[in-house]
PDB file of C-alpha atoms and ligand atoms in Angstrom:
ATOM      1  CA  MET A   1      75.347  79.554 117.886  1.00 54.00           C
ATOM      2  CA  ALA A   2      73.363  80.130 114.708  1.00 55.00           C
ATOM      3  CA  GLY A   3      70.932  77.236 114.036  1.00 67.00           C
ATOM      4  CA  GLY A   4      73.548  74.519 114.658  1.00 87.00           C
ATOM      5  CA  ASP A   5      76.299  76.571 113.002  1.00 94.00           C
ATOM      6  CA  GLU A   6      79.346  77.317 115.093  1.00 98.00           C
ATOM      7  CA  LEU A   7      80.656  80.875 114.785  1.00 98.00           C
ATOM      8  CA  VAL A   8      83.833  81.963 116.549  1.00 98.00           C
ATOM      9  CA  LEU A   9      85.138  85.519 116.220  1.00 98.00           C
ATOM     10  CA  LEU A  10      88.824  86.201 116.884  1.00 98.00           C
ATOM     11  CA  GLY A  11      89.120  89.848 117.845  1.00 98.00           C
ATOM     12  CA  THR A  12      90.722  92.527 119.983  1.00 98.00           C
ATOM     13  CA  TRP A  13      89.190  95.601 121.626  1.00 98.00           C
ATOM     14  CA  PRO A  14      88.797  98.263 120.198  1.00 98.00           C
ATOM     15  CA  SER A  15      89.588  97.239 116.603  1.00 98.00           C
ATOM     16  CA  PRO A  16      87.197  99.007 114.190  1.00 98.00           C
ATOM     17  CA  PHE A  17      87.555  96.033 111.832  1.00 98.00           C
ATOM     18  CA  VAL A  18      86.343  93.663 114.527  1.00 99.00           C
ATOM     19  CA  THR A  19      83.499  96.090 115.287  1.00 98.00           C
ATOM     20  CA  ARG A  20      82.353  95.743 111.669  1.00 98.00           C
ATOM     21  CA  VAL A  21      82.036  91.985 112.069  1.00 99.00           C
ATOM     22  CA  GLU A  22      80.271  92.333 115.425  1.00 98.00           C
ATOM     23  CA  LEU A  23      77.848  94.791 113.804  1.00 98.00           C
ATOM     24  CA  ALA A  24      77.101  92.386 110.960  1.00 98.00           C
ATOM     25  CA  LEU A  25      76.581  89.440 113.326  1.00 98.00           C
ATOM     26  CA  GLY A  26      74.327  91.574 115.538  1.00 98.00           C
ATOM     27  CA  LEU A  27      72.283  92.885 112.605  1.00 98.00           C
ATOM     28  CA  LYS A  28      71.784  89.315 111.390  1.00 97.00           C
ATOM     29  CA  GLY A  29      70.807  88.215 114.916  1.00 97.00           C
ATOM     30  CA  LEU A  30      73.551  85.561 114.957  1.00 97.00           C
ATOM     31  CA  SER A  31      75.140  84.406 118.197  1.00 97.00           C
ATOM     32  CA  TYR A  32      78.843  83.653 118.343  1.00 98.00           C
ATOM     33  CA  GLU A  33      81.735  83.022 120.648  1.00 98.00           C
ATOM     34  CA  TYR A  34      84.206  85.914 120.964  1.00 98.00           C
ATOM     35  CA  VAL A  35      87.800  84.836 121.536  1.00 98.00           C
ATOM     36  CA  SER A  36      89.952  87.827 122.491  1.00 98.00           C
ATOM     37  CA  GLN A  37      93.444  87.871 120.972  1.00 98.00           C
ATOM     38  CA  ASP A  38      96.715  89.305 122.283  1.00 98.00           C
ATOM     39  CA  LEU A  39      98.282  90.849 119.170  1.00 98.00           C
ATOM     40  CA  ARG A  40     101.680  91.097 120.889  1.00 96.00           C
ATOM     41  CA  ASN A  41     101.693  87.371 121.495  1.00 98.00           C
ATOM     42  CA  LYS A  42      99.640  85.876 118.693  1.00 98.00           C
ATOM     43  CA  SER A  43      97.890  82.595 119.444  1.00 98.00           C
ATOM     44  CA  GLU A  44      98.371  79.419 117.433  1.00 98.00           C
ATOM     45  CA  LEU A  45      94.663  79.671 116.664  1.00 98.00           C
ATOM     46  CA  LEU A  46      95.083  83.106 115.021  1.00 98.00           C
ATOM     47  CA  LEU A  47      98.290  82.134 113.204  1.00 98.00           C
ATOM     48  CA  SER A  48      96.704  79.026 111.754  1.00 98.00           C
ATOM     49  CA  ALA A  49      93.374  80.732 110.950  1.00 98.00           C
ATOM     50  CA  ASN A  50      94.987  83.723 109.184  1.00 98.00           C
ATOM     51  CA  PRO A  51      98.462  82.545 108.130  1.00 98.00           C
ATOM     52  CA  VAL A  52      98.771  85.198 105.397  1.00 98.00           C
ATOM     53  CA  HIS A  53      98.121  88.477 107.274  1.00 98.00           C
ATOM     54  CA  LYS A  54      98.072  87.136 110.873  1.00 98.00           C
ATOM     55  CA  LYS A  55      95.513  89.836 111.687  1.00 98.00           C
ATOM     56  CA  ILE A  56      92.171  90.039 113.409  1.00 98.00           C
ATOM     57  CA  PRO A  57      89.274  89.837 112.758  1.00 98.00           C
ATOM     58  CA  VAL A  58      88.885  86.223 111.723  1.00 99.00           C
ATOM     59  CA  LEU A  59      85.465  84.560 111.710  1.00 99.00           C
ATOM     60  CA  ILE A  60      85.624  80.793 112.033  1.00 98.00           C
ATOM     61  CA  HIS A  61      82.415  79.225 110.708  1.00 98.00           C
ATOM     62  CA  ASN A  62      82.081  75.506 111.490  1.00 98.00           C
ATOM     63  CA  GLY A  63      85.877  75.278 111.732  1.00 98.00           C
ATOM     64  CA  ARG A  64      86.587  77.185 108.479  1.00 98.00           C
ATOM     65  CA  PRO A  65      88.211  80.630 108.822  1.00 98.00           C
ATOM     66  CA  VAL A  66      87.207  83.719 106.853  1.00 98.00           C
ATOM     67  CA  CYS A  67      89.587  86.713 106.929  1.00 98.00           C
ATOM     68  CA  GLU A  68      89.408  90.485 106.183  1.00 98.00           C
ATOM     69  CA  SER A  69      86.557  92.424 107.756  1.00 98.00           C
ATOM     70  CA  SER A  70      84.804  93.477 104.513  1.00 98.00           C
ATOM     71  CA  VAL A  71      85.026  89.944 103.132  1.00 98.00           C
ATOM     72  CA  ILE A  72      83.690  88.582 106.430  1.00 98.00           C
ATOM     73  CA  VAL A  73      80.720  90.993 106.459  1.00 98.00           C
ATOM     74  CA  GLN A  74      79.755  89.959 102.921  1.00 98.00           C
ATOM     75  CA  TYR A  75      80.316  86.292 103.798  1.00 98.00           C
ATOM     76  CA  ILE A  76      77.947  86.598 106.759  1.00 98.00           C
ATOM     77  CA  GLU A  77      75.205  87.875 104.445  1.00 98.00           C
ATOM     78  CA  GLU A  78      75.813  85.122 101.902  1.00 97.00           C
ATOM     79  CA  ALA A  79      76.065  82.322 104.473  1.00 98.00           C
ATOM     80  CA  PHE A  80      72.978  83.457 106.408  1.00 97.00           C
ATOM     81  CA  PRO A  81      70.724  85.153 103.825  1.00 96.00           C
ATOM     82  CA  GLY A  82      67.490  84.417 105.650  1.00 92.00           C
ATOM     83  CA  ASP A  83      68.566  85.756 109.042  1.00 90.00           C
ATOM     84  CA  GLY A  84      67.940  89.367 110.177  1.00 92.00           C
ATOM     85  CA  ALA A  85      68.433  92.352 107.885  1.00 90.00           C
ATOM     86  CA  ALA A  86      69.765  91.855 104.329  1.00 97.00           C
ATOM     87  CA  LEU A  87      73.237  93.426 104.222  1.00 98.00           C
ATOM     88  CA  LEU A  88      73.497  93.235 100.412  1.00 98.00           C
ATOM     89  CA  PRO A  89      70.804  94.408  97.960  1.00 96.00           C
ATOM     90  CA  ALA A  90      68.949  91.761  95.929  1.00 95.00           C
ATOM     91  CA  ASP A  91      69.506  93.431  92.540  1.00 96.00           C
ATOM     92  CA  PRO A  92      72.938  92.501  91.069  1.00 97.00           C
ATOM     93  CA  HIS A  93      73.717  96.067  89.978  1.00 97.00           C
ATOM     94  CA  ASP A  94      72.748  97.540  93.362  1.00 96.00           C
ATOM     95  CA  ARG A  95      74.854  94.757  94.928  1.00 97.00           C
ATOM     96  CA  ALA A  96      77.881  95.733  92.817  1.00 98.00           C
ATOM     97  CA  VAL A  97      77.386  99.405  93.740  1.00 97.00           C
ATOM     98  CA  ALA A  98      77.244  98.512  97.457  1.00 98.00           C
ATOM     99  CA  ARG A  99      80.433  96.426  97.123  1.00 98.00           C
ATOM    100  CA  PHE A 100      82.129  99.302  95.277  1.00 98.00           C
ATOM    101  CA  TRP A 101      81.404 101.779  98.085  1.00 98.00           C
ATOM    102  CA  ALA A 102      82.332  99.312 100.827  1.00 98.00           C
ATOM    103  CA  ALA A 103      85.704  98.890  99.044  1.00 98.00           C
ATOM    104  CA  TYR A 104      85.981 102.691  98.727  1.00 98.00           C
ATOM    105  CA  VAL A 105      85.642 103.019 102.508  1.00 98.00           C
ATOM    106  CA  ASP A 106      88.672 100.716 102.897  1.00 98.00           C
ATOM    107  CA  ASP A 107      90.752 102.017  99.985  1.00 98.00           C
ATOM    108  CA  LYS A 108      90.292 105.746 100.518  1.00 98.00           C
ATOM    109  CA  PHE A 109      88.715 106.463 103.924  1.00 98.00           C
ATOM    110  CA  VAL A 110      90.599 103.940 106.106  1.00 98.00           C
ATOM    111  CA  THR A 111      93.870 104.364 104.177  1.00 98.00           C
ATOM    112  CA  ALA A 112      93.766 108.141 104.743  1.00 97.00           C
ATOM    113  CA  TRP A 113      92.567 107.868 108.352  1.00 97.00           C
ATOM    114  CA  VAL A 114      95.470 105.675 109.605  1.00 95.00           C
ATOM    115  CA  PRO A 115      98.208 108.339 109.159  1.00 94.00           C
ATOM    116  CA  THR A 116      96.031 111.029 110.832  1.00 93.00           C
ATOM    117  CA  PHE A 117      97.084 109.542 114.171  1.00 84.00           C
ATOM    118  CA  ARG A 118      99.873 107.116 113.254  1.00 87.00           C
ATOM    119  CA  GLY A 119     101.770 109.502 110.941  1.00 89.00           C
ATOM    120  CA  LYS A 120     105.430 109.868 111.965  1.00 88.00           C
ATOM    121  CA  THR A 121     105.562 113.594 111.209  1.00 91.00           C
ATOM    122  CA  GLU A 122     103.072 116.477 111.423  1.00 92.00           C
ATOM    123  CA  GLU A 123     103.226 116.647 107.605  1.00 95.00           C
ATOM    124  CA  GLU A 124     102.193 112.991 107.279  1.00 95.00           C
ATOM    125  CA  LYS A 125      99.305 113.569 109.702  1.00 94.00           C
ATOM    126  CA  ALA A 126      98.163 116.707 107.851  1.00 95.00           C
ATOM    127  CA  GLU A 127      98.326 114.938 104.475  1.00 96.00           C
ATOM    128  CA  GLY A 128      96.280 112.032 105.918  1.00 96.00           C
ATOM    129  CA  MET A 129      93.681 114.489 107.220  1.00 97.00           C
ATOM    130  CA  LYS A 130      93.508 116.252 103.827  1.00 97.00           C
ATOM    131  CA  GLN A 131      92.901 112.968 102.018  1.00 98.00           C
ATOM    132  CA  LEU A 132      90.465 111.808 104.683  1.00 98.00           C
ATOM    133  CA  MET A 133      88.368 114.954 104.256  1.00 98.00           C
ATOM    134  CA  ALA A 134      88.350 114.430 100.478  1.00 98.00           C
ATOM    135  CA  ALA A 135      87.084 110.850 101.011  1.00 98.00           C
ATOM    136  CA  VAL A 136      84.408 112.132 103.441  1.00 98.00           C
ATOM    137  CA  GLU A 137      83.207 114.619 100.825  1.00 98.00           C
ATOM    138  CA  THR A 138      82.990 111.852  98.206  1.00 98.00           C
ATOM    139  CA  LEU A 139      81.066 109.652 100.654  1.00 98.00           C
ATOM    140  CA  GLU A 140      78.645 112.526 101.296  1.00 98.00           C
ATOM    141  CA  GLY A 141      77.875 112.500  97.557  1.00 97.00           C
ATOM    142  CA  ALA A 142      77.552 108.699  97.552  1.00 98.00           C
ATOM    143  CA  LEU A 143      75.135 108.759 100.485  1.00 98.00           C
ATOM    144  CA  ASN A 144      73.029 111.326  98.652  1.00 97.00           C
ATOM    145  CA  ASP A 145      73.028 109.255  95.447  1.00 95.00           C
ATOM    146  CA  ILE A 146      72.564 105.701  96.658  1.00 94.00           C
ATOM    147  CA  SER A 147      70.313 106.230  99.679  1.00 92.00           C
ATOM    148  CA  LYS A 148      67.805 108.042  97.414  1.00 88.00           C
ATOM    149  CA  GLY A 149      66.712 110.232 100.327  1.00 92.00           C
ATOM    150  CA  LYS A 150      66.418 107.286 102.717  1.00 96.00           C
ATOM    151  CA  PRO A 151      68.239 107.083 106.075  1.00 97.00           C
ATOM    152  CA  PHE A 152      71.091 104.691 105.240  1.00 98.00           C
ATOM    153  CA  PHE A 153      73.437 103.790 102.369  1.00 98.00           C
ATOM    154  CA  GLY A 154      71.293 100.638 102.137  1.00 97.00           C
ATOM    155  CA  GLY A 155      68.074 102.690 101.962  1.00 96.00           C
ATOM    156  CA  ASP A 156      65.589 102.003 104.744  1.00 96.00           C
ATOM    157  CA  THR A 157      67.925  99.458 106.335  1.00 95.00           C
ATOM    158  CA  VAL A 158      71.683  99.229 106.662  1.00 98.00           C
ATOM    159  CA  ASP A 159      73.909  97.354 104.197  1.00 98.00           C
ATOM    160  CA  VAL A 160      77.600  96.511 103.806  1.00 98.00           C
ATOM    161  CA  VAL A 161      78.520 100.175 103.180  1.00 98.00           C
ATOM    162  CA  ASP A 162      76.814 101.272 106.420  1.00 98.00           C
ATOM    163  CA  VAL A 163      78.615  98.478 108.276  1.00 98.00           C
ATOM    164  CA  ALA A 164      82.016  99.323 106.703  1.00 98.00           C
ATOM    165  CA  LEU A 165      81.751 102.981 107.735  1.00 98.00           C
ATOM    166  CA  GLY A 166      79.716 102.330 110.900  1.00 98.00           C
ATOM    167  CA  GLY A 167      82.495 100.181 112.345  1.00 98.00           C
ATOM    168  CA  MET A 168      84.775 103.230 112.176  1.00 98.00           C
ATOM    169  CA  ILE A 169      82.492 105.664 114.061  1.00 98.00           C
ATOM    170  CA  SER A 170      84.087 105.477 117.529  1.00 98.00           C
ATOM    171  CA  TRP A 171      87.577 105.750 116.061  1.00 98.00           C
ATOM    172  CA  VAL A 172      86.596 108.717 113.904  1.00 97.00           C
ATOM    173  CA  LYS A 173      85.111 110.472 116.950  1.00 97.00           C
ATOM    174  CA  ALA A 174      88.295 109.668 118.900  1.00 97.00           C
ATOM    175  CA  THR A 175      90.375 111.045 116.016  1.00 96.00           C
ATOM    176  CA  GLU A 176      88.317 114.262 116.145  1.00 96.00           C
ATOM    177  CA  VAL A 177      89.283 114.596 119.827  1.00 96.00           C
ATOM    178  CA  LEU A 178      92.970 113.822 119.173  1.00 94.00           C
ATOM    179  CA  ALA A 179      93.275 116.001 116.064  1.00 92.00           C
ATOM    180  CA  GLY A 180      91.080 118.801 117.430  1.00 93.00           C
ATOM    181  CA  SER A 181      89.089 119.041 114.209  1.00 92.00           C
ATOM    182  CA  LYS A 182      85.734 117.764 112.978  1.00 96.00           C
ATOM    183  CA  ILE A 183      85.708 114.932 110.426  1.00 97.00           C
ATOM    184  CA  PHE A 184      81.963 114.346 110.089  1.00 97.00           C
ATOM    185  CA  ASP A 185      81.134 118.036 110.114  1.00 96.00           C
ATOM    186  CA  ALA A 186      77.425 118.975 110.162  1.00 97.00           C
ATOM    187  CA  GLU A 187      78.189 122.123 108.132  1.00 97.00           C
ATOM    188  CA  LYS A 188      80.376 120.558 105.432  1.00 97.00           C
ATOM    189  CA  THR A 189      78.826 117.090 105.165  1.00 98.00           C
ATOM    190  CA  PRO A 190      75.359 117.335 106.773  1.00 97.00           C
ATOM    191  CA  LEU A 191      74.050 114.023 105.397  1.00 97.00           C
ATOM    192  CA  LEU A 192      76.975 112.026 106.803  1.00 98.00           C
ATOM    193  CA  ALA A 193      76.911 113.891 110.123  1.00 98.00           C
ATOM    194  CA  ALA A 194      73.212 112.965 110.524  1.00 97.00           C
ATOM    195  CA  TRP A 195      73.936 109.412 109.326  1.00 98.00           C
ATOM    196  CA  VAL A 196      76.564 108.957 112.086  1.00 98.00           C
ATOM    197  CA  GLU A 197      74.062 109.871 114.808  1.00 97.00           C
ATOM    198  CA  ARG A 198      71.346 107.682 113.239  1.00 98.00           C
ATOM    199  CA  PHE A 199      73.664 104.694 112.860  1.00 98.00           C
ATOM    200  CA  ALA A 200      75.000 105.013 116.410  1.00 98.00           C
ATOM    201  CA  GLU A 201      71.401 104.836 117.719  1.00 98.00           C
ATOM    202  CA  LEU A 202      70.773 101.377 116.203  1.00 98.00           C
ATOM    203  CA  ASP A 203      70.525  98.650 118.860  1.00 98.00           C
ATOM    204  CA  ALA A 204      73.208  96.590 117.086  1.00 98.00           C
ATOM    205  CA  ALA A 205      75.523  99.630 117.118  1.00 98.00           C
ATOM    206  CA  LYS A 206      74.844 100.589 120.745  1.00 98.00           C
ATOM    207  CA  LYS A 207      75.858  97.072 121.780  1.00 98.00           C
ATOM    208  CA  VAL A 208      79.249  97.010 120.059  1.00 98.00           C
ATOM    209  CA  LEU A 209      80.565 100.503 119.215  1.00 98.00           C
ATOM    210  CA  PRO A 210      83.523 101.029 121.570  1.00 98.00           C
ATOM    211  CA  ASP A 211      83.266 103.872 124.092  1.00 98.00           C
ATOM    212  CA  VAL A 212      84.895 106.956 122.503  1.00 98.00           C
ATOM    213  CA  ASP A 213      86.750 108.068 125.672  1.00 98.00           C
ATOM    214  CA  GLY A 214      88.165 104.552 125.986  1.00 98.00           C
ATOM    215  CA  VAL A 215      89.341 104.650 122.368  1.00 98.00           C
ATOM    216  CA  VAL A 216      90.973 108.076 122.951  1.00 98.00           C
ATOM    217  CA  GLU A 217      92.904 106.672 125.951  1.00 98.00           C
ATOM    218  CA  PHE A 218      93.867 103.545 123.993  1.00 98.00           C
ATOM    219  CA  ALA A 219      95.090 105.616 121.019  1.00 96.00           C
ATOM    220  CA  LYS A 220      97.070 108.011 123.279  1.00 95.00           C
ATOM    221  CA  LYS A 221      98.819 105.045 124.869  1.00 96.00           C
ATOM    222  CA  ARG A 222      99.700 103.544 121.493  1.00 93.00           C
ATOM    223  CA  ILE A 223     100.938 106.924 120.172  1.00 91.00           C
ATOM    224  CA  ALA A 224     103.143 107.366 123.286  1.00 92.00           C
ATOM    225  CA  GLU A 225     104.533 103.822 122.898  1.00 92.00           C
ATOM    226  CA  ALA A 226     105.345 104.436 119.217  1.00 88.00           C
ATOM    227  CA  ALA A 227     107.084 107.742 120.095  1.00 87.00           C
ATOM    228  CA  ALA A 228     109.126 106.048 122.849  1.00 90.00           C
ATOM    229  CA  ALA A 229     110.136 103.235 120.475  1.00 87.00           C
ATOM    230  CA  ALA A 230     111.140 105.764 117.778  1.00 84.00           C
ATOM    231  CA  SER A 231     113.280 107.818 120.163  1.00 85.00           C
ATOM    232  CA  ALA A 232     114.979 104.653 121.471  1.00 86.00           C
ATOM    233  CA  ASN A 233     116.147 103.818 117.915  1.00 75.00           C
TER     234      ASN A 233
HETATM  235  N1  GSH B 301      92.210  95.047 106.300  1.00 82.41           N
HETATM  236  C1  GSH B 301      92.082  94.313 107.526  1.00 82.41           C
HETATM  237  C2  GSH B 301      92.694  95.119 108.660  1.00 82.41           C
HETATM  238  C3  GSH B 301      92.756  94.327 109.949  1.00 82.41           C
HETATM  239  C4  GSH B 301      93.763  94.919 110.923  1.00 82.41           C
HETATM  240  O1  GSH B 301      94.505  95.875 110.602  1.00 82.41           O
HETATM  241  N2  GSH B 301      93.806  94.344 112.131  1.00 82.41           N
HETATM  242  C5  GSH B 301      94.791  94.781 113.106  1.00 82.41           C
HETATM  243  C6  GSH B 301      94.108  95.172 114.416  1.00 82.41           C
HETATM  244  S1  GSH B 301      93.059  96.577 114.221  1.00 82.41           S
HETATM  245  C7  GSH B 301      95.734  93.621 113.423  1.00 82.41           C
HETATM  246  O2  GSH B 301      95.336  92.491 113.513  1.00 82.41           O
HETATM  247  N3  GSH B 301      97.016  93.938 113.621  1.00 82.41           N
HETATM  248  C8  GSH B 301      97.998  92.968 113.986  1.00 82.41           C
HETATM  249  C9  GSH B 301      99.209  93.021 113.119  1.00 82.41           C
HETATM  250  O3  GSH B 301      99.253  93.849 112.189  1.00 82.41           O
HETATM  251  O4  GSH B 301     100.119  92.258 113.363  1.00 82.41           O
HETATM  252  C10 GSH B 301      90.584  94.046 107.793  1.00 82.41           C
HETATM  253  O5  GSH B 301      89.766  94.843 107.321  1.00 82.41           O
HETATM  254  O6  GSH B 301      90.259  93.036 108.425  1.00 82.41           O
END
């Protein structure tokens, strides 16, 4: 536990949103208890900790739950400012810019990515992929602008934008396998393609990024289950 603080993470493998929180906790050097959740049979603990969305991740800090991965990552920085790497810049404007791009990752990148493998028709999947590639191109520009030639969105060290996108890396690589096309393409978005490799080499990332082959198998199973359920209806 972190200096007398009790941190409990409710999660499920291989949720990219849980990975974000694990990345943030690892980067801050905070220890925590991981309580795995069965999303098909939600625990009383999860239902009472996140009564609105009933989703993981939830971080329970000294008995008080915090929900939504991006909110949790920012909370971790604000609750433990002196520990490990700073995940938000000190300057208020830089901080606002980092929050903007972390929100962009959720609003545009994640929203487009979901239908690339969960889309009910080939058209839905193709539209998701088109919008995902547009978001990737925009993020390439953002990386160029806000990193100012440094290795990460946060500059020399990672920040909330790196964590928001970094948590998605294994799933994006799995999606490349499933869709048969590159998403972080070294030819089209060279900065992001290099960023992915650099981020994945961080100790905190190596510890928690789910194995890509495992994610591919997990996703195939879920896709098959969804298809079977749809044909039964
Ligand atoms: N926007 C949420 C997304 C969390 C989310 O979608 N969690 C999924 C697992 S990856 C979940 O708990 N699903 C259970 C459900 O929808 O009932 C976040 O960033 O925390």
